[in-house]
Amino acid sequence: MLRERFGADLLRLEKLLHERYGMNAAAFDANGARVTTFVNWGNSLCPVIKDNPASASAICAVANGHFMRQARETGLPVSGECDAGLCKFCVPVKVNGDFLGVVGGCGRLPASGEVDTLCIASANGLSGEKIGILAQDCRPITDDELAEAVALARDQVSRMTSGAA
């Protein structure tokens, strides 16, 4: 339903979040399925995590499920870190009170954070040295930048859904 009603708008928003904030941007329907096929990476580490079924399941899927559950329950944007130590946020997409899914971004380091090498190594089997090399281009994001990204997504979702019935 989310893809059919808002797929093109969500694709534009994903591209905008990636372009402005260098995040891995994505929209997911209420069942957790990707809405678009837009592939975008904010760093070299995330595609390696996502390419491995064990680490994708242990890191990405867990964070997506947790954040989506919070967004569904509260109806509010959610932000925090995934188990790899990277920043993540999502904004709920609702129409007439019905939760259709979320849109958001991930893949930047919190300003005072660091990649959780042990977690990634445990889930993926990569050496700490390899993770360190891949994480070199994980750019920090300030609290203000994160707030701007959340506000942008929230405003765009509001515009997108305001006329939907």
PDB file of C-alpha atoms in Angstrom:
ATOM      1  CA  MET A   1       0.000   0.000   0.000  1.00  0.00           C
ATOM      2  CA  LEU A   2       2.790   2.451   0.900  1.00  0.00           C
ATOM      3  CA  ARG A   3       4.658   1.737  -2.329  1.00  0.00           C
ATOM      4  CA  GLU A   4       1.566   2.191  -4.482  1.00  0.00           C
ATOM      5  CA  ARG A   5       0.435   5.412  -2.821  1.00  0.00           C
ATOM      6  CA  PHE A   6       3.712   7.178  -2.111  1.00  0.00           C
ATOM      7  CA  GLY A   7       6.543   5.293  -3.835  1.00  0.00           C
ATOM      8  CA  ALA A   8       7.629   8.149  -6.102  1.00  0.00           C
ATOM      9  CA  ASP A   9       7.477  10.702  -3.258  1.00  0.00           C
ATOM     10  CA  LEU A  10       9.435   8.406  -0.952  1.00  0.00           C
ATOM     11  CA  LEU A  11      12.064   7.828  -3.633  1.00  0.00           C
ATOM     12  CA  ARG A  12      12.533  11.604  -3.965  1.00  0.00           C
ATOM     13  CA  LEU A  13      12.820  11.904  -0.181  1.00  0.00           C
ATOM     14  CA  GLU A  14      15.383   9.085   0.018  1.00  0.00           C
ATOM     15  CA  LYS A  15      17.492  10.788  -2.638  1.00  0.00           C
ATOM     16  CA  LEU A  16      17.221  14.121  -0.833  1.00  0.00           C
ATOM     17  CA  LEU A  17      18.256  12.626   2.532  1.00  0.00           C
ATOM     18  CA  HIS A  18      21.209  10.898   0.901  1.00  0.00           C
ATOM     19  CA  GLU A  19      22.283  13.990  -1.024  1.00  0.00           C
ATOM     20  CA  ARG A  20      21.995  16.445   1.878  1.00  0.00           C
ATOM     21  CA  TYR A  21      23.097  14.279   4.784  1.00  0.00           C
ATOM     22  CA  GLY A  22      25.139  11.457   3.251  1.00  0.00           C
ATOM     23  CA  MET A  23      22.950   8.843   4.872  1.00  0.00           C
ATOM     24  CA  ASN A  24      21.787   5.433   3.726  1.00  0.00           C
ATOM     25  CA  ALA A  25      18.180   6.498   3.175  1.00  0.00           C
ATOM     26  CA  ALA A  26      15.281   4.076   2.901  1.00  0.00           C
ATOM     27  CA  ALA A  27      11.529   3.698   3.268  1.00  0.00           C
ATOM     28  CA  PHE A  28       9.936   0.528   4.634  1.00  0.00           C
ATOM     29  CA  ASP A  29       6.296  -0.529   4.594  1.00  0.00           C
ATOM     30  CA  ALA A  30       4.454  -1.650   7.737  1.00  0.00           C
ATOM     31  CA  ASN A  31       5.791  -5.195   7.238  1.00  0.00           C
ATOM     32  CA  GLY A  32       9.412  -4.022   7.057  1.00  0.00           C
ATOM     33  CA  ALA A  33       9.826  -4.448   3.274  1.00  0.00           C
ATOM     34  CA  ARG A  34      11.778  -1.838   1.305  1.00  0.00           C
ATOM     35  CA  VAL A  35       9.498   0.473  -0.662  1.00  0.00           C
ATOM     36  CA  THR A  36      11.977   1.567  -3.329  1.00  0.00           C
ATOM     37  CA  THR A  37      15.024   0.035  -4.962  1.00  0.00           C
ATOM     38  CA  PHE A  38      17.182   3.150  -4.487  1.00  0.00           C
ATOM     39  CA  VAL A  39      20.604   1.915  -3.375  1.00  0.00           C
ATOM     40  CA  ASN A  40      22.667   4.528  -1.601  1.00  0.00           C
ATOM     41  CA  TRP A  41      25.548   4.207   0.827  1.00  0.00           C
ATOM     42  CA  GLY A  42      26.961   6.868   3.113  1.00  0.00           C
ATOM     43  CA  ASN A  43      30.099   4.866   3.852  1.00  0.00           C
ATOM     44  CA  SER A  44      32.082   1.767   2.862  1.00  0.00           C
ATOM     45  CA  LEU A  45      31.173  -0.254   5.961  1.00  0.00           C
ATOM     46  CA  CYS A  46      27.394  -0.473   5.657  1.00  0.00           C
ATOM     47  CA  PRO A  47      27.259  -2.331   2.315  1.00  0.00           C
ATOM     48  CA  VAL A  48      29.648  -4.959   3.718  1.00  0.00           C
ATOM     49  CA  ILE A  49      27.431  -5.382   6.798  1.00  0.00           C
ATOM     50  CA  LYS A  50      24.290  -5.516   4.650  1.00  0.00           C
ATOM     51  CA  ASP A  51      25.794  -7.958   2.130  1.00  0.00           C
ATOM     52  CA  ASN A  52      26.379 -10.603   4.791  1.00  0.00           C
ATOM     53  CA  PRO A  53      23.099 -12.293   5.836  1.00  0.00           C
ATOM     54  CA  ALA A  54      24.341 -12.877   9.399  1.00  0.00           C
ATOM     55  CA  SER A  55      25.352  -9.268  10.046  1.00  0.00           C
ATOM     56  CA  ALA A  56      22.386  -7.839   8.127  1.00  0.00           C
ATOM     57  CA  SER A  57      20.113  -9.898  10.352  1.00  0.00           C
ATOM     58  CA  ALA A  58      21.958  -9.221  13.613  1.00  0.00           C
ATOM     59  CA  ILE A  59      22.554  -5.500  13.082  1.00  0.00           C
ATOM     60  CA  CYS A  60      20.358  -3.918  10.399  1.00  0.00           C
ATOM     61  CA  ALA A  61      17.193  -5.994  10.792  1.00  0.00           C
ATOM     62  CA  VAL A  62      17.242  -5.720  14.593  1.00  0.00           C
ATOM     63  CA  ALA A  63      17.626  -1.932  14.467  1.00  0.00           C
ATOM     64  CA  ASN A  64      14.969  -1.558  11.757  1.00  0.00           C
ATOM     65  CA  GLY A  65      12.509  -3.667  13.723  1.00  0.00           C
ATOM     66  CA  HIS A  66      13.160  -1.840  16.990  1.00  0.00           C
ATOM     67  CA  PHE A  67      12.932   1.642  15.498  1.00  0.00           C
ATOM     68  CA  MET A  68       9.859   0.770  13.430  1.00  0.00           C
ATOM     69  CA  ARG A  69       8.095  -0.661  16.481  1.00  0.00           C
ATOM     70  CA  GLN A  70       8.768   2.535  18.450  1.00  0.00           C
ATOM     71  CA  ALA A  71       7.587   4.733  15.569  1.00  0.00           C
ATOM     72  CA  ARG A  72       4.410   2.653  15.189  1.00  0.00           C
ATOM     73  CA  GLU A  73       3.649   2.779  18.933  1.00  0.00           C
ATOM     74  CA  THR A  74       4.411   6.460  19.514  1.00  0.00           C
ATOM     75  CA  GLY A  75       3.592   7.948  16.124  1.00  0.00           C
ATOM     76  CA  LEU A  76       6.765  10.022  16.518  1.00  0.00           C
ATOM     77  CA  PRO A  77      10.183  10.097  14.851  1.00  0.00           C
ATOM     78  CA  VAL A  78      12.765   7.828  16.490  1.00  0.00           C
ATOM     79  CA  SER A  79      16.522   8.301  16.496  1.00  0.00           C
ATOM     80  CA  GLY A  80      19.449   6.535  18.094  1.00  0.00           C
ATOM     81  CA  GLU A  81      22.208   4.088  17.197  1.00  0.00           C
ATOM     82  CA  CYS A  82      22.263   0.658  15.624  1.00  0.00           C
ATOM     83  CA  ASP A  83      24.345  -2.066  17.263  1.00  0.00           C
ATOM     84  CA  ALA A  84      27.250  -1.172  14.962  1.00  0.00           C
ATOM     85  CA  GLY A  85      27.359   2.243  16.664  1.00  0.00           C
ATOM     86  CA  LEU A  86      26.022   4.199  13.689  1.00  0.00           C
ATOM     87  CA  CYS A  87      23.314   6.829  13.844  1.00  0.00           C
ATOM     88  CA  LYS A  88      19.833   5.876  12.654  1.00  0.00           C
ATOM     89  CA  PHE A  89      16.453   7.597  12.500  1.00  0.00           C
ATOM     90  CA  CYS A  90      12.997   6.946  11.140  1.00  0.00           C
ATOM     91  CA  VAL A  91       9.799   8.915  10.740  1.00  0.00           C
ATOM     92  CA  PRO A  92       6.429   7.156  10.732  1.00  0.00           C
ATOM     93  CA  VAL A  93       4.178   7.406   7.683  1.00  0.00           C
ATOM     94  CA  LYS A  94       0.530   7.458   8.778  1.00  0.00           C
ATOM     95  CA  VAL A  95      -2.699   8.193   6.965  1.00  0.00           C
ATOM     96  CA  ASN A  96      -5.913   8.661   8.955  1.00  0.00           C
ATOM     97  CA  GLY A  97      -4.202   7.090  11.945  1.00  0.00           C
ATOM     98  CA  ASP A  98      -3.157   3.990   9.992  1.00  0.00           C
ATOM     99  CA  PHE A  99       0.541   3.164  10.204  1.00  0.00           C
ATOM    100  CA  LEU A 100       1.846   2.517   6.670  1.00  0.00           C
ATOM    101  CA  GLY A 101       5.579   2.360   7.386  1.00  0.00           C
ATOM    102  CA  VAL A 102       8.617   4.552   7.983  1.00  0.00           C
ATOM    103  CA  VAL A 103      11.216   6.568   6.115  1.00  0.00           C
ATOM    104  CA  GLY A 104      14.620   7.483   7.455  1.00  0.00           C
ATOM    105  CA  GLY A 105      18.350   7.196   7.262  1.00  0.00           C
ATOM    106  CA  CYS A 106      21.399   5.662   8.880  1.00  0.00           C
ATOM    107  CA  GLY A 107      25.125   5.168   8.447  1.00  0.00           C
ATOM    108  CA  ARG A 108      26.683   8.278   9.996  1.00  0.00           C
ATOM    109  CA  LEU A 109      28.606   8.276  13.267  1.00  0.00           C
ATOM    110  CA  PRO A 110      27.174  10.130  16.252  1.00  0.00           C
ATOM    111  CA  ALA A 111      29.419  13.151  16.885  1.00  0.00           C
ATOM    112  CA  SER A 112      31.091  11.570  19.909  1.00  0.00           C
ATOM    113  CA  GLY A 113      30.611   7.949  18.850  1.00  0.00           C
ATOM    114  CA  GLU A 114      32.667   5.213  17.317  1.00  0.00           C
ATOM    115  CA  VAL A 115      31.992   2.109  15.282  1.00  0.00           C
ATOM    116  CA  ASP A 116      31.414  -0.976  17.438  1.00  0.00           C
ATOM    117  CA  THR A 117      34.131  -3.159  15.948  1.00  0.00           C
ATOM    118  CA  LEU A 118      33.455  -6.057  18.294  1.00  0.00           C
ATOM    119  CA  CYS A 119      29.767  -6.238  17.389  1.00  0.00           C
ATOM    120  CA  ILE A 120      30.475  -6.115  13.661  1.00  0.00           C
ATOM    121  CA  ALA A 121      33.284  -8.674  13.890  1.00  0.00           C
ATOM    122  CA  SER A 122      31.074 -11.002  15.909  1.00  0.00           C
ATOM    123  CA  ALA A 123      28.191 -10.747  13.434  1.00  0.00           C
ATOM    124  CA  ASN A 124      30.196 -10.648  10.220  1.00  0.00           C
ATOM    125  CA  GLY A 125      33.475 -12.422  10.889  1.00  0.00           C
ATOM    126  CA  LEU A 126      35.556  -9.505   9.643  1.00  0.00           C
ATOM    127  CA  SER A 127      38.798  -8.689  11.405  1.00  0.00           C
ATOM    128  CA  GLY A 128      39.003  -5.552  13.518  1.00  0.00           C
ATOM    129  CA  GLU A 129      41.638  -4.256  11.129  1.00  0.00           C
ATOM    130  CA  LYS A 130      39.353  -4.685   8.084  1.00  0.00           C
ATOM    131  CA  ILE A 131      36.452  -3.040   9.926  1.00  0.00           C
ATOM    132  CA  GLY A 132      38.715  -0.122  10.842  1.00  0.00           C
ATOM    133  CA  ILE A 133      39.691   0.349   7.211  1.00  0.00           C
ATOM    134  CA  LEU A 134      36.068   0.193   6.025  1.00  0.00           C
ATOM    135  CA  ALA A 135      34.942   2.585   8.780  1.00  0.00           C
ATOM    136  CA  GLN A 136      37.425   5.312   7.846  1.00  0.00           C
ATOM    137  CA  ASP A 137      34.842   7.101   5.711  1.00  0.00           C
ATOM    138  CA  CYS A 138      32.040   6.926   8.330  1.00  0.00           C
ATOM    139  CA  ARG A 139      31.475  10.644   8.732  1.00  0.00           C
ATOM    140  CA  PRO A 140      30.257  12.076  12.034  1.00  0.00           C
ATOM    141  CA  ILE A 141      26.862  13.763  12.207  1.00  0.00           C
ATOM    142  CA  THR A 142      26.109  16.487  14.728  1.00  0.00           C
ATOM    143  CA  ASP A 143      22.948  16.515  16.811  1.00  0.00           C
ATOM    144  CA  ASP A 144      21.853  19.586  14.842  1.00  0.00           C
ATOM    145  CA  GLU A 145      22.362  17.844  11.484  1.00  0.00           C
ATOM    146  CA  LEU A 146      20.433  14.824  12.715  1.00  0.00           C
ATOM    147  CA  ALA A 147      17.607  17.068  13.940  1.00  0.00           C
ATOM    148  CA  GLU A 148      17.544  18.758  10.514  1.00  0.00           C
ATOM    149  CA  ALA A 149      17.359  15.393   8.722  1.00  0.00           C
ATOM    150  CA  VAL A 150      14.513  14.256  10.981  1.00  0.00           C
ATOM    151  CA  ALA A 151      12.666  17.555  10.489  1.00  0.00           C
ATOM    152  CA  LEU A 152      13.101  17.344   6.715  1.00  0.00           C
ATOM    153  CA  ALA A 153      11.730  13.795   6.619  1.00  0.00           C
ATOM    154  CA  ARG A 154       8.868  14.641   8.990  1.00  0.00           C
ATOM    155  CA  ASP A 155       7.891  17.716   6.952  1.00  0.00           C
ATOM    156  CA  GLN A 156       8.049  15.845   3.638  1.00  0.00           C
ATOM    157  CA  VAL A 157       5.974  12.963   5.020  1.00  0.00           C
ATOM    158  CA  SER A 158       3.429  15.448   6.356  1.00  0.00           C
ATOM    159  CA  ARG A 159       3.156  17.158   2.948  1.00  0.00           C
ATOM    160  CA  MET A 160       2.956  13.820   1.179  1.00  0.00           C
ATOM    161  CA  THR A 161       0.184  12.441   3.366  1.00  0.00           C
ATOM    162  CA  SER A 162      -1.811  15.616   4.045  1.00  0.00           C
ATOM    163  CA  GLY A 163      -4.198  15.113   1.132  1.00  0.00           C
ATOM    164  CA  ALA A 164      -4.354  11.328   1.349  1.00  0.00           C
ATOM    165  CA  ALA A 165      -7.583   9.741   2.485  1.00  0.00           C
TER     166      ALA A 165
END
